[in-house]
Amino acid sequence: MLVRTRLLAALTGATLAVGAFGAPAVARTGPADGPTDPGAFVASYVPPEPVPRGEAGLRLPTSYPYQPDLRVYPANERDATERNGTVSHAELAPRLTRLMDRSDRVSTQVVGQSTEGRDLYLVTVTAPERRSETARQAAWRTEIRERPDRAARDGALRAGYKTPVWMSANIHGDEWEGTDAALRVIERLATADDRATRETLAHHRLVFSLTLNPDGRTHATRETSLGLDANRDLVTLATPEARSYVRTVQAVQPLFAADFHGYTDVLQVEPAGPPHGESYEYDLLVPHAYAIARQVEDDVAAADIAGNTSYDPDTGDAVEEDTGFVKIPYRDTPSGWDDYPPVFTAQYASLQGAVTSTVELPLGRTGPTTTRADSAVDTEVAVTTMTSMIDYVHAHSDAMLANQVEMFRRGVAGAPKVALTTRNVDGVPGPDEWKRHWDRADDQEPVRLPRAYVIPAGPGQRSASDAEDLVDALLFHGIEVGRLAAPAHLAGTGTTYPAGSYVVDLHQPLRGLASSLLGPGSDISAKVPAMYDISAWSLAALWGATVERVGATTDGPVGRTVPVGAGRERGGVPDGQPYVGFDLAGVADQRALNDLLGQGVAVRLTADGGAVVGPRGHGAAHDVAERYGIDFTAASRAAWAAGEPAEDLTIAYVGDQDDRLSLLALGFDDLVAVSARGIATSAAAGRPTGLEGADVLWVGSSLDLPAGSAGHAHVRSWLRDGGAIVGRGAGAFAAAESYGLVSGTAVTGEPAGNGIIETDTPGDVLDDHPQGQGFVYPAVWFTGLGPGTTAELTYGSFLAGHWSASEDGDGPEAADGQIAAVSGKMGQARAFVFGTSVFFRTHPRGGLSQAGTAIHWAAS
């Protein structure tokens, strides 16, 4: 065990005058620094294409220092950082350039761009490395992950590996001070010549993501400029900011990672509170995570930072006097704080092999920002916290590295998953103060890992395109996926999977992440009274593809597979066929349909849920087949003749970013934002309302236009001319009911209830490609349907998530058997209303395709 010297005394409170570094080197000039209205970017956003297979992940430098020219951004005149005295994004490149000019310890890499195009910086501070040394570090990093048995025996690795410590900040744009603290720590590390600093940089790479959401930092918004919270997006990956985070954690493979947030009145340092997710190797994570939190607690108390608050364990309040405590959720929060879903930075990084912590800085906002005095305190607290964490890892990296190697070993070996419970906590090695706080509420639920998840090819697959998109997502997350080289027959089951089926074998380094992404999850409603965020997210259940659990982790392989990693197969169109078609089962199919219609190609929708293209559309069919990976098949002239002509639709919508982004993801690019107030005032004044050229009105929130008003009459007239209402929730039902398109009662379940629920498809609109699960947050169901209102979906059992009934009886038992979606008609007008949350954060892709089908049905 190395004897390591602490940095805290040297770093805490140290500030460098950046002006002393000289003028910045301006190599390139960036574009004007973006508008201050983030909604402008939502309005112009086009969803990214599926991530190409084989795309290289983030590549770290081949030697250190790595000091490129950085693009310099002009200052934004209305930058939110002016209000609290924190560092603007425009200042970062000049400051980093000055640091690189002065110090060979500092490297800066641009690891992506924000939604508005601002560079995302990854700063590494370490002792310089020659190319051969950096190559050796990279080889050791791979050995730890891919060959952990060997790594555990590799004495040279244990002695020479520079364990990475990663500090990230500002993924919530209006939580600023982690960025400023990181700069302070970087500046001190870059120039200090004391023994502790030299020793730390010789044994570690200290890595900093200065701002994960620079657009939000500039505009004082929590969300990115798409209106999405990137710290809820680590599974779905709808934002470029979240995708950059995932690429960074994969490349760095941190031993410890901390993400800095605010504001909770008192410093809050994880580990997180129960319930603890089933997929985490918690015996390898919580001992050091808790010990780090406790060291931070002691160091912050000892620093005696003027203006800082303390935690009163007797009252649970933040107090001004120094109690010696900060808030540690695992110890101090009874339930529901962060731990369960991997949608957050720290929880996601835990599944990539890191001990992690979310840090909440104490002093809160006043209005849209914090005060300068509050920011100064929060920055000082964050500097002390970062330095304390680095000190801890420096002193304990041998034991922490052994745990990381063991985590990957369990995955590669396919070891049975052992739940951490009150029965076995005493036997966990390492720091043990955490053990006295573990109780039955903390117990991990047992999980029986399958040998593999299989994504079948051929007739057993609900949606070939959704299956391909699911595989692309898994590969992006770093999950190993194979493809059957020959049919695989499972002995004793009667099941044969065709060649070409995808196999996610859980004998792999990231088996915890794979299990978390694909596993069904658990119903934890009885485990804790409330949850901080969603409690279920399974890609296997919600992304539209058929995915099957196979065997147990101790079973043999499913069959002979070849790794998937090459470019995604392009779709094709059969030659010599006058009519060709494809199934409208998945999101890519919906996009292909809307692309063809946008090009003016005649497409007809068939009664069995397909689309047929005639002879004049073959050129366009070839293009979309390649673009979306769609395989067309031969179709008959009779199918063409019997089909319903599809239209290139213009959709007016009432709702939020989830509605707009989901519609765009489906390929509906002619969108018009409307509101009840806008329709009412414009109709009363005889001005255009936005509905004039629309074919469908999507209602994602509410459309409250009183009967007899000019606005109500205007919508009624538009419906008589063939308009349609489609939407989600009680607001959409009320809108459709107010025009006689449906009738009955909409019942909303417990508002916080969320998760995965069984669904059945008794109606005709969605029955061609039915799905057995849906997502709700909350669930809405419909009772007492009147004549002409048809049940299209029904609910079954609640499968996974957190949904407790209130005194109103609005729990999952009340929803079981109820109607989950309805349709209706009146004259030329049609309506379709979902009670499921089909557009939630653009996540449930199976729900997106259902919505696309309903929209085209309603418009026909």
PDB file of C-alpha atoms in Angstrom, residues 1-2 4 144 157-159 161-165 199-200 203-204 255-256 288 292 355 389-405:
ATOM      1  CA  MET A   1       0.000   0.000   0.000  1.00  0.00           C
ATOM      2  CA  LEU A   2       1.402   3.354  -1.017  1.00  0.00           C
ATOM      3  CA  ARG A   4      -0.115   9.060  -0.061  1.00  0.00           C
ATOM      4  CA  ILE A 144      -9.405  -4.176 -16.397  1.00  0.00           C
ATOM      5  CA  LEU A 157      -0.956  -2.792 -13.585  1.00  0.00           C
ATOM      6  CA  ARG A 158      -1.587  -2.415  -9.869  1.00  0.00           C
ATOM      7  CA  ALA A 159       1.652  -0.495  -9.441  1.00  0.00           C
ATOM      8  CA  TYR A 161      -2.117   2.278 -13.514  1.00  0.00           C
ATOM      9  CA  LYS A 162      -3.079   5.951 -13.156  1.00  0.00           C
ATOM     10  CA  THR A 163      -6.569   5.576 -11.756  1.00  0.00           C
ATOM     11  CA  PRO A 164      -8.987   8.126 -13.258  1.00  0.00           C
ATOM     12  CA  VAL A 165     -11.025  10.452 -11.028  1.00  0.00           C
ATOM     13  CA  GLU A 199       2.360  12.573  -6.062  1.00  0.00           C
ATOM     14  CA  THR A 200      -1.333  12.807  -6.917  1.00  0.00           C
ATOM     15  CA  HIS A 203      -0.703   8.232  -9.728  1.00  0.00           C
ATOM     16  CA  HIS A 204      -3.930   9.528 -11.251  1.00  0.00           C
ATOM     17  CA  LEU A 255     -12.603   4.728 -10.667  1.00  0.00           C
ATOM     18  CA  PHE A 256     -14.633   7.458  -8.989  1.00  0.00           C
ATOM     19  CA  HIS A 288     -16.155   3.570  -0.365  1.00  0.00           C
ATOM     20  CA  ILE A 292     -15.995   9.396   0.773  1.00  0.00           C
ATOM     21  CA  VAL A 355     -17.921   4.488  -7.348  1.00  0.00           C
ATOM     22  CA  MET A 389     -12.785  13.341  -2.798  1.00  0.00           C
ATOM     23  CA  ILE A 390      -9.506  13.358  -4.726  1.00  0.00           C
ATOM     24  CA  ASP A 391      -7.655  12.896  -1.438  1.00  0.00           C
ATOM     25  CA  TYR A 392      -9.787   9.897  -0.529  1.00  0.00           C
ATOM     26  CA  VAL A 393      -9.295   8.152  -3.861  1.00  0.00           C
ATOM     27  CA  HIS A 394      -5.565   8.868  -3.723  1.00  0.00           C
ATOM     28  CA  ALA A 395      -5.357   7.175  -0.325  1.00  0.00           C
ATOM     29  CA  HIS A 396      -7.612   4.211  -1.185  1.00  0.00           C
ATOM     30  CA  SER A 397      -7.222   3.650  -4.918  1.00  0.00           C
ATOM     31  CA  ASP A 398      -5.663   0.177  -4.486  1.00  0.00           C
ATOM     32  CA  ALA A 399      -8.764  -1.179  -2.757  1.00  0.00           C
ATOM     33  CA  MET A 400     -11.128   0.725  -5.039  1.00  0.00           C
ATOM     34  CA  LEU A 401      -9.355  -0.580  -8.135  1.00  0.00           C
ATOM     35  CA  ALA A 402      -9.614  -4.135  -6.823  1.00  0.00           C
ATOM     36  CA  ASN A 403     -13.365  -3.609  -6.460  1.00  0.00           C
ATOM     37  CA  GLN A 404     -13.685  -2.240  -9.991  1.00  0.00           C
ATOM     38  CA  VAL A 405     -11.805  -5.241 -11.366  1.00  0.00           C
TER      39      VAL A 405
END
